[in-house]
Amino acid sequence: ADYVHSKGLKFGVYTAQGSRTCQSRPGAYEHELIDAQTYCDWTLDYLKNDHCGGEMYKQINESWILFTQGFEKCYKDTGRYIVRSIEYCNNPKDCGLWIGDVANLWRTTGDVQATWTSVMSNIHSQNDMAAVARPGAYNDPDMLQVGDVGLSVTEQISHFSLWCIVSAPLLAGTDLMNASNETLMILTNTEAIAVNQDPGINGRVQGMIVNTTSAPCKASVWAKALANGSVAVVLLNEDESECEITAHWSDIGLKAGQQATARDLWAHKALAVFTDTFTSKVASHGVVFVTFTPVA
């Protein structure tokens, strides 16, 4: 832990709530409080608590509650806050009612793969859980595949943009020691990350799909209201050819007749002032990621 921290990084470990992890190693079952104290002594920053096999509690949240109690004691004793990542919750009317009390992030889907189909499947499943997310508690569609073989650069930019607008955890799933300049460019886009980290308005941290179309192409518009009064928008083209996509003020939360300055978060430049709509050509499997700031 000292070595990891000396590099400016965070230290995390993996466990599972049953008696066995998904790799058939010993899990945390009936040892949560002991493990929590051990992790506190190790100066842990992050725990992934998986859902695998072996002996299990009857209540799915029992292990998470015990770890929360142990980590609350750690914080009281040392001031160290340990982030809790768990698996999983995808029902806003069931586990969604309490999940934010026992975890900081929770998987909502199966494992993502470095394919366009997998990325689209995982991100589209986030809409139903949007109301559950709040500052400090986030839906997790799984780690980023940016830099992994299987996605084009265009698709990787789309992948990162969508994870940013829904305020998903940005966990790099590639080998950073051998990451290309393109990979690092995507993962370190500070303007996109700022949208991801923005607390939103009235605790609504997660952006959502606000419009979809099937003609002339399969496309969707995603929007997130930002704390400074701006709106972040992603135009997503899921089709196999370039397409024009339009964001309407009525969909993204701006008032009719409101002038707004658009800024392209990948080109890192202001575009122009628009009123009521914004239309852009979007490459196949690509995005346009912009913010709109109302003109006073």
mmCIF file of C-alpha atoms in Angstrom:
data_model
loop_
_atom_site.group_PDB
_atom_site.id
_atom_site.type_symbol
_atom_site.label_atom_id
_atom_site.label_comp_id
_atom_site.label_asym_id
_atom_site.label_seq_id
_atom_site.Cartn_x
_atom_site.Cartn_y
_atom_site.Cartn_z
ATOM 1 C CA ALA A 1 0.000 0.000 0.000
ATOM 2 C CA ASP A 2 2.789 2.449 0.824
ATOM 3 C CA TYR A 3 4.395 1.826 -2.565
ATOM 4 C CA VAL A 4 1.119 2.304 -4.429
ATOM 5 C CA HIS A 5 0.328 5.476 -2.514
ATOM 6 C CA SER A 6 3.849 6.808 -3.143
ATOM 7 C CA LYS A 7 3.034 6.727 -6.872
ATOM 8 C CA GLY A 8 -0.060 8.863 -6.376
ATOM 9 C CA LEU A 9 -2.349 5.891 -6.920
ATOM 10 C CA LYS A 10 -5.144 4.297 -4.897
ATOM 11 C CA PHE A 11 -4.880 0.809 -3.411
ATOM 12 C CA GLY A 12 -7.744 -1.637 -3.954
ATOM 13 C CA VAL A 13 -8.427 -5.331 -3.397
ATOM 14 C CA TYR A 14 -11.015 -7.869 -4.477
ATOM 15 C CA THR A 15 -13.180 -10.201 -2.412
ATOM 16 C CA ALA A 16 -16.620 -11.819 -2.613
ATOM 17 C CA GLN A 17 -19.523 -11.981 -0.228
ATOM 18 C CA GLY A 18 -19.823 -15.788 -0.319
ATOM 19 C CA SER A 19 -17.363 -18.340 0.987
ATOM 20 C CA ARG A 20 -15.754 -18.487 -2.487
ATOM 21 C CA THR A 21 -14.701 -15.837 -4.970
ATOM 22 C CA CYS A 22 -15.345 -16.236 -8.684
ATOM 23 C CA GLN A 23 -11.802 -17.657 -8.911
ATOM 24 C CA SER A 24 -12.647 -20.268 -6.201
ATOM 25 C CA ARG A 25 -10.466 -18.544 -3.606
ATOM 26 C CA PRO A 26 -11.712 -17.905 -0.048
ATOM 27 C CA GLY A 27 -14.393 -15.221 0.168
ATOM 28 C CA ALA A 28 -15.502 -12.930 2.990
ATOM 29 C CA TYR A 29 -18.462 -14.974 4.264
ATOM 30 C CA GLU A 30 -18.801 -14.549 8.046
ATOM 31 C CA HIS A 31 -15.464 -12.709 8.196
ATOM 32 C CA GLU A 32 -16.556 -9.253 7.049
ATOM 33 C CA LEU A 33 -15.754 -7.345 10.242
ATOM 34 C CA ILE A 34 -12.338 -9.010 10.610
ATOM 35 C CA ASP A 35 -11.588 -8.357 6.944
ATOM 36 C CA ALA A 36 -12.751 -4.748 7.239
ATOM 37 C CA GLN A 37 -10.332 -4.149 10.111
ATOM 38 C CA THR A 38 -7.530 -5.815 8.167
ATOM 39 C CA TYR A 39 -8.216 -3.628 5.146
ATOM 40 C CA CYS A 40 -8.273 -0.581 7.390
ATOM 41 C CA ASP A 41 -4.879 -1.584 8.817
ATOM 42 C CA TRP A 42 -3.585 -1.997 5.248
ATOM 43 C CA THR A 43 -4.710 1.604 4.466
ATOM 44 C CA LEU A 44 -6.997 0.325 1.752
ATOM 45 C CA ASP A 45 -8.787 2.817 -0.510
ATOM 46 C CA TYR A 46 -11.127 0.599 -2.533
ATOM 47 C CA LEU A 47 -12.861 -2.768 -2.084
ATOM 48 C CA LYS A 48 -14.618 -4.765 -4.797
ATOM 49 C CA ASN A 49 -17.072 -7.203 -3.171
ATOM 50 C CA ASP A 50 -18.198 -9.653 -5.845
ATOM 51 C CA HIS A 51 -21.210 -11.993 -5.921
ATOM 52 C CA CYS A 52 -19.990 -15.502 -6.741
ATOM 53 C CA GLY A 53 -20.602 -18.795 -4.932
ATOM 54 C CA GLY A 54 -20.108 -21.074 -1.973
ATOM 55 C CA GLU A 55 -21.995 -20.503 1.275
ATOM 56 C CA MET A 56 -24.069 -17.310 1.165
ATOM 57 C CA TYR A 57 -26.264 -15.239 3.467
ATOM 58 C CA LYS A 58 -30.023 -15.505 2.961
ATOM 59 C CA GLN A 59 -30.225 -11.716 2.617
ATOM 60 C CA ILE A 60 -28.218 -10.478 -0.355
ATOM 61 C CA ASN A 61 -27.214 -7.281 1.435
ATOM 62 C CA GLU A 62 -25.976 -8.895 4.683
ATOM 63 C CA SER A 63 -22.310 -8.929 3.664
ATOM 64 C CA TRP A 64 -22.479 -5.367 2.378
ATOM 65 C CA ILE A 65 -24.067 -4.166 5.627
ATOM 66 C CA LEU A 66 -21.317 -5.818 7.694
ATOM 67 C CA PHE A 67 -18.548 -4.324 5.567
ATOM 68 C CA THR A 68 -20.224 -0.909 5.838
ATOM 69 C CA GLN A 69 -20.221 -1.217 9.627
ATOM 70 C CA GLY A 70 -16.563 -2.183 9.617
ATOM 71 C CA PHE A 71 -15.566 0.633 7.293
ATOM 72 C CA GLU A 72 -17.554 3.168 9.319
ATOM 73 C CA LYS A 73 -15.487 2.111 12.336
ATOM 74 C CA CYS A 74 -12.320 2.509 10.244
ATOM 75 C CA TYR A 75 -13.339 6.034 9.274
ATOM 76 C CA LYS A 76 -14.170 6.928 12.885
ATOM 77 C CA ASP A 77 -10.859 5.530 14.146
ATOM 78 C CA THR A 78 -8.517 6.732 11.392
ATOM 79 C CA GLY A 79 -10.316 9.183 9.106
ATOM 80 C CA ARG A 80 -9.731 6.787 6.170
ATOM 81 C CA TYR A 81 -12.692 6.401 3.822
ATOM 82 C CA ILE A 82 -12.827 3.120 1.898
ATOM 83 C CA VAL A 83 -14.846 3.067 -1.317
ATOM 84 C CA ARG A 84 -17.222 0.091 -1.551
ATOM 85 C CA SER A 85 -17.883 -1.490 -4.955
ATOM 86 C CA ILE A 86 -20.404 -4.339 -5.014
ATOM 87 C CA GLU A 87 -22.150 -6.680 -7.402
ATOM 88 C CA TYR A 88 -24.911 -6.111 -8.218
ATOM 89 C CA CYS A 89 -28.209 -4.162 -8.412
ATOM 90 C CA ASN A 90 -30.400 -3.500 -11.450
ATOM 91 C CA ASN A 91 -33.902 -3.085 -10.018
ATOM 92 C CA PRO A 92 -34.817 0.460 -8.908
ATOM 93 C CA LYS A 93 -37.904 -0.783 -7.059
ATOM 94 C CA ASP A 94 -36.080 -3.489 -5.094
ATOM 95 C CA CYS A 95 -32.371 -3.213 -4.278
ATOM 96 C CA GLY A 96 -32.409 0.306 -5.729
ATOM 97 C CA LEU A 97 -34.295 1.438 -2.632
ATOM 98 C CA TRP A 98 -31.333 0.757 -0.320
ATOM 99 C CA ILE A 99 -28.243 0.057 -2.413
ATOM 100 C CA GLY A 100 -26.823 3.564 -1.974
ATOM 101 C CA ASP A 101 -26.702 3.047 1.792
ATOM 102 C CA VAL A 102 -24.285 0.122 1.588
ATOM 103 C CA ALA A 103 -22.177 0.917 -1.461
ATOM 104 C CA ASN A 104 -20.575 3.734 -3.414
ATOM 105 C CA LEU A 105 -20.938 1.928 -6.732
ATOM 106 C CA TRP A 106 -22.693 -1.211 -7.843
ATOM 107 C CA ARG A 107 -22.635 -3.225 -11.012
ATOM 108 C CA THR A 108 -25.887 -3.048 -12.946
ATOM 109 C CA THR A 109 -24.997 -5.412 -15.794
ATOM 110 C CA GLY A 110 -22.993 -8.454 -16.775
ATOM 111 C CA ASP A 111 -19.330 -8.083 -17.678
ATOM 112 C CA VAL A 112 -18.688 -5.674 -20.538
ATOM 113 C CA GLN A 113 -16.598 -6.858 -23.471
ATOM 114 C CA ALA A 114 -14.526 -4.886 -25.992
ATOM 115 C CA THR A 115 -17.235 -5.099 -28.649
ATOM 116 C CA TRP A 116 -19.666 -2.449 -29.856
ATOM 117 C CA THR A 117 -22.659 -4.686 -29.108
ATOM 118 C CA SER A 118 -21.565 -5.250 -25.508
ATOM 119 C CA VAL A 119 -20.834 -1.575 -24.848
ATOM 120 C CA MET A 120 -24.239 -0.547 -26.261
ATOM 121 C CA SER A 121 -26.055 -3.214 -24.243
ATOM 122 C CA ASN A 122 -24.469 -2.164 -20.955
ATOM 123 C CA ILE A 123 -24.913 1.571 -21.406
ATOM 124 C CA HIS A 124 -28.546 1.394 -22.515
ATOM 125 C CA SER A 125 -29.426 -0.556 -19.386
ATOM 126 C CA GLN A 126 -28.489 2.427 -17.204
ATOM 127 C CA ASN A 127 -31.567 4.542 -17.880
ATOM 128 C CA ASP A 128 -33.900 2.561 -15.602
ATOM 129 C CA MET A 129 -31.517 3.005 -12.661
ATOM 130 C CA ALA A 130 -30.822 6.718 -13.151
ATOM 131 C CA ALA A 131 -32.978 7.891 -10.239
ATOM 132 C CA VAL A 132 -31.072 5.620 -7.825
ATOM 133 C CA ALA A 133 -27.729 7.354 -8.410
ATOM 134 C CA ARG A 134 -26.749 10.282 -6.217
ATOM 135 C CA PRO A 135 -23.524 12.002 -5.154
ATOM 136 C CA GLY A 136 -21.292 9.315 -3.671
ATOM 137 C CA ALA A 137 -23.437 6.439 -4.978
ATOM 138 C CA TYR A 138 -23.290 5.449 -8.640
ATOM 139 C CA ASN A 139 -24.544 2.896 -11.152
ATOM 140 C CA ASP A 140 -21.649 0.937 -12.652
ATOM 141 C CA PRO A 141 -22.017 -0.513 -16.185
ATOM 142 C CA ASP A 142 -18.562 -2.111 -15.722
ATOM 143 C CA MET A 143 -15.017 -1.020 -16.422
ATOM 144 C CA LEU A 144 -13.847 0.880 -19.480
ATOM 145 C CA GLN A 145 -12.673 -1.060 -22.537
ATOM 146 C CA VAL A 146 -10.771 1.935 -23.932
ATOM 147 C CA GLY A 147 -7.432 0.691 -25.234
ATOM 148 C CA ASP A 148 -8.532 -2.938 -25.561
ATOM 149 C CA VAL A 149 -8.555 -4.798 -28.865
ATOM 150 C CA GLY A 150 -12.044 -4.988 -30.372
ATOM 151 C CA LEU A 151 -13.187 -1.361 -30.464
ATOM 152 C CA SER A 152 -12.191 1.211 -33.069
ATOM 153 C CA VAL A 153 -10.891 4.585 -31.877
ATOM 154 C CA THR A 154 -14.258 6.121 -32.822
ATOM 155 C CA GLU A 155 -16.060 3.492 -30.734
ATOM 156 C CA GLN A 156 -13.703 4.025 -27.801
ATOM 157 C CA ILE A 157 -14.417 7.763 -27.828
ATOM 158 C CA SER A 158 -18.143 6.985 -27.870
ATOM 159 C CA HIS A 159 -17.692 4.478 -25.031
ATOM 160 C CA PHE A 160 -15.849 7.004 -22.849
ATOM 161 C CA SER A 161 -18.300 9.824 -23.647
ATOM 162 C CA LEU A 162 -21.304 7.727 -22.652
ATOM 163 C CA TRP A 163 -19.703 6.549 -19.395
ATOM 164 C CA CYS A 164 -18.966 10.214 -18.643
ATOM 165 C CA ILE A 165 -22.465 11.525 -19.254
ATOM 166 C CA VAL A 166 -24.079 8.879 -17.046
ATOM 167 C CA SER A 167 -21.526 9.546 -14.281
ATOM 168 C CA ALA A 168 -20.349 5.937 -14.361
ATOM 169 C CA PRO A 169 -17.148 5.019 -12.495
ATOM 170 C CA LEU A 170 -14.190 5.513 -14.844
ATOM 171 C CA LEU A 171 -12.144 2.400 -14.159
ATOM 172 C CA ALA A 172 -9.512 1.833 -16.827
ATOM 173 C CA GLY A 173 -9.547 -1.797 -17.939
ATOM 174 C CA THR A 174 -6.495 -1.675 -20.177
ATOM 175 C CA ASP A 175 -2.772 -2.083 -19.529
ATOM 176 C CA LEU A 176 -1.741 1.481 -18.756
ATOM 177 C CA MET A 177 1.960 0.584 -18.903
ATOM 178 C CA ASN A 178 1.576 -0.114 -22.622
ATOM 179 C CA ALA A 179 -1.250 2.283 -23.464
ATOM 180 C CA SER A 180 -1.032 4.110 -26.791
ATOM 181 C CA ASN A 181 -1.121 7.885 -27.103
ATOM 182 C CA GLU A 182 -4.678 7.581 -28.482
ATOM 183 C CA THR A 183 -5.748 5.568 -25.446
ATOM 184 C CA LEU A 184 -4.230 8.086 -23.036
ATOM 185 C CA MET A 185 -5.788 10.966 -24.992
ATOM 186 C CA ILE A 186 -9.223 9.433 -24.510
ATOM 187 C CA LEU A 187 -8.781 8.488 -20.851
ATOM 188 C CA THR A 188 -7.431 11.934 -19.896
ATOM 189 C CA ASN A 189 -9.963 14.187 -21.617
ATOM 190 C CA THR A 190 -10.447 16.613 -18.740
ATOM 191 C CA GLU A 191 -13.528 18.254 -20.240
ATOM 192 C CA ALA A 192 -15.314 14.917 -20.580
ATOM 193 C CA ILE A 193 -14.216 13.877 -17.089
ATOM 194 C CA ALA A 194 -15.569 17.167 -15.693
ATOM 195 C CA VAL A 195 -19.033 16.166 -16.923
ATOM 196 C CA ASN A 196 -18.619 12.765 -15.283
ATOM 197 C CA GLN A 197 -17.626 14.375 -11.969
ATOM 198 C CA ASP A 198 -20.231 17.150 -12.024
ATOM 199 C CA PRO A 199 -22.712 16.797 -9.115
ATOM 200 C CA GLY A 200 -25.643 17.782 -11.305
ATOM 201 C CA ILE A 201 -28.684 19.595 -9.958
ATOM 202 C CA ASN A 202 -30.637 18.580 -6.832
ATOM 203 C CA GLY A 203 -28.613 15.384 -6.479
ATOM 204 C CA ARG A 204 -29.408 14.143 -9.987
ATOM 205 C CA VAL A 205 -25.932 13.079 -11.053
ATOM 206 C CA GLN A 206 -26.718 10.700 -13.915
ATOM 207 C CA GLY A 207 -27.410 11.779 -17.466
ATOM 208 C CA MET A 208 -30.151 9.966 -19.372
ATOM 209 C CA ILE A 209 -31.445 9.159 -22.819
ATOM 210 C CA VAL A 210 -33.894 11.951 -23.656
ATOM 211 C CA ASN A 211 -34.738 11.024 -27.251
ATOM 212 C CA THR A 212 -34.281 8.109 -29.634
ATOM 213 C CA THR A 213 -34.831 7.692 -33.359
ATOM 214 C CA SER A 214 -34.796 4.758 -35.741
ATOM 215 C CA ALA A 215 -34.917 6.744 -39.005
ATOM 216 C CA PRO A 216 -32.989 7.930 -40.923
ATOM 217 C CA CYS A 217 -30.618 6.134 -38.523
ATOM 218 C CA LYS A 218 -30.603 4.409 -35.154
ATOM 219 C CA ALA A 219 -29.605 7.222 -32.833
ATOM 220 C CA SER A 220 -30.130 8.640 -29.378
ATOM 221 C CA VAL A 221 -29.670 11.908 -27.522
ATOM 222 C CA TRP A 222 -28.338 11.850 -23.952
ATOM 223 C CA ALA A 223 -28.391 14.841 -21.592
ATOM 224 C CA LYS A 224 -27.135 15.777 -18.135
ATOM 225 C CA ALA A 225 -27.935 19.048 -16.380
ATOM 226 C CA LEU A 226 -24.757 20.511 -14.859
ATOM 227 C CA ALA A 227 -24.361 22.414 -11.608
ATOM 228 C CA ASN A 228 -23.414 25.673 -13.349
ATOM 229 C CA GLY A 229 -26.633 25.766 -15.376
ATOM 230 C CA SER A 230 -25.139 24.289 -18.540
ATOM 231 C CA VAL A 231 -26.304 21.043 -20.134
ATOM 232 C CA ALA A 232 -24.017 18.280 -21.397
ATOM 233 C CA VAL A 233 -25.300 16.393 -24.435
ATOM 234 C CA VAL A 234 -24.152 13.310 -26.324
ATOM 235 C CA LEU A 235 -25.460 12.629 -29.818
ATOM 236 C CA LEU A 236 -24.945 8.887 -30.400
ATOM 237 C CA ASN A 237 -25.086 7.243 -33.819
ATOM 238 C CA GLU A 238 -25.475 3.472 -33.512
ATOM 239 C CA ASP A 239 -25.975 3.035 -37.246
ATOM 240 C CA GLU A 240 -23.527 1.723 -39.840
ATOM 241 C CA SER A 241 -23.305 5.000 -41.761
ATOM 242 C CA GLU A 242 -22.897 8.697 -40.972
ATOM 243 C CA CYS A 243 -26.091 10.431 -39.895
ATOM 244 C CA GLU A 244 -27.394 13.863 -38.869
ATOM 245 C CA ILE A 245 -28.757 13.939 -35.317
ATOM 246 C CA THR A 246 -30.671 16.796 -33.713
ATOM 247 C CA ALA A 247 -30.936 17.758 -30.053
ATOM 248 C CA HIS A 248 -34.077 19.745 -29.255
ATOM 249 C CA TRP A 249 -34.115 22.186 -26.360
ATOM 250 C CA SER A 250 -37.424 20.664 -25.198
ATOM 251 C CA ASP A 251 -35.629 17.319 -24.745
ATOM 252 C CA ILE A 252 -32.406 18.483 -23.107
ATOM 253 C CA GLY A 253 -33.958 20.872 -20.584
ATOM 254 C CA LEU A 254 -33.376 24.310 -22.104
ATOM 255 C CA LYS A 255 -36.177 26.828 -22.465
ATOM 256 C CA ALA A 256 -37.755 27.559 -25.840
ATOM 257 C CA GLY A 257 -36.084 30.536 -27.464
ATOM 258 C CA GLN A 258 -33.048 30.294 -25.172
ATOM 259 C CA GLN A 259 -29.762 31.067 -26.875
ATOM 260 C CA ALA A 260 -26.934 28.779 -25.811
ATOM 261 C CA THR A 261 -23.247 28.568 -26.657
ATOM 262 C CA ALA A 262 -22.106 25.117 -27.723
ATOM 263 C CA ARG A 263 -18.688 23.719 -26.871
ATOM 264 C CA ASP A 264 -17.269 20.546 -28.412
ATOM 265 C CA LEU A 265 -15.606 18.515 -25.639
ATOM 266 C CA TRP A 266 -13.445 16.455 -28.004
ATOM 267 C CA ALA A 267 -12.353 19.294 -30.289
ATOM 268 C CA HIS A 268 -11.923 21.450 -27.151
ATOM 269 C CA LYS A 269 -13.396 24.537 -28.773
ATOM 270 C CA ALA A 270 -16.503 26.707 -28.784
ATOM 271 C CA LEU A 271 -18.719 26.170 -31.807
ATOM 272 C CA ALA A 272 -21.416 28.847 -32.075
ATOM 273 C CA VAL A 273 -24.601 30.129 -30.468
ATOM 274 C CA PHE A 274 -27.713 28.044 -31.119
ATOM 275 C CA THR A 275 -31.415 28.498 -30.389
ATOM 276 C CA ASP A 276 -33.991 25.720 -29.877
ATOM 277 C CA THR A 277 -32.076 22.985 -31.729
ATOM 278 C CA PHE A 278 -28.585 21.729 -32.472
ATOM 279 C CA THR A 279 -27.908 19.448 -35.430
ATOM 280 C CA SER A 280 -24.643 17.731 -36.282
ATOM 281 C CA LYS A 281 -23.357 15.001 -38.547
ATOM 282 C CA VAL A 282 -22.200 12.050 -36.464
ATOM 283 C CA ALA A 283 -19.935 9.281 -37.728
ATOM 284 C CA SER A 284 -21.023 5.646 -37.683
ATOM 285 C CA HIS A 285 -20.724 4.342 -34.100
ATOM 286 C CA GLY A 286 -19.579 7.830 -33.159
ATOM 287 C CA VAL A 287 -20.687 10.651 -30.907
ATOM 288 C CA VAL A 288 -20.731 14.395 -30.725
ATOM 289 C CA PHE A 289 -20.166 15.427 -27.100
ATOM 290 C CA VAL A 290 -21.053 19.047 -26.374
ATOM 291 C CA THR A 291 -22.114 21.359 -23.600
ATOM 292 C CA PHE A 292 -24.659 24.141 -24.005
ATOM 293 C CA THR A 293 -24.296 27.195 -21.808
ATOM 294 C CA PRO A 294 -27.259 29.591 -21.807
ATOM 295 C CA VAL A 295 -26.476 33.133 -22.997
ATOM 296 C CA ALA A 296 -27.489 35.641 -20.320
#
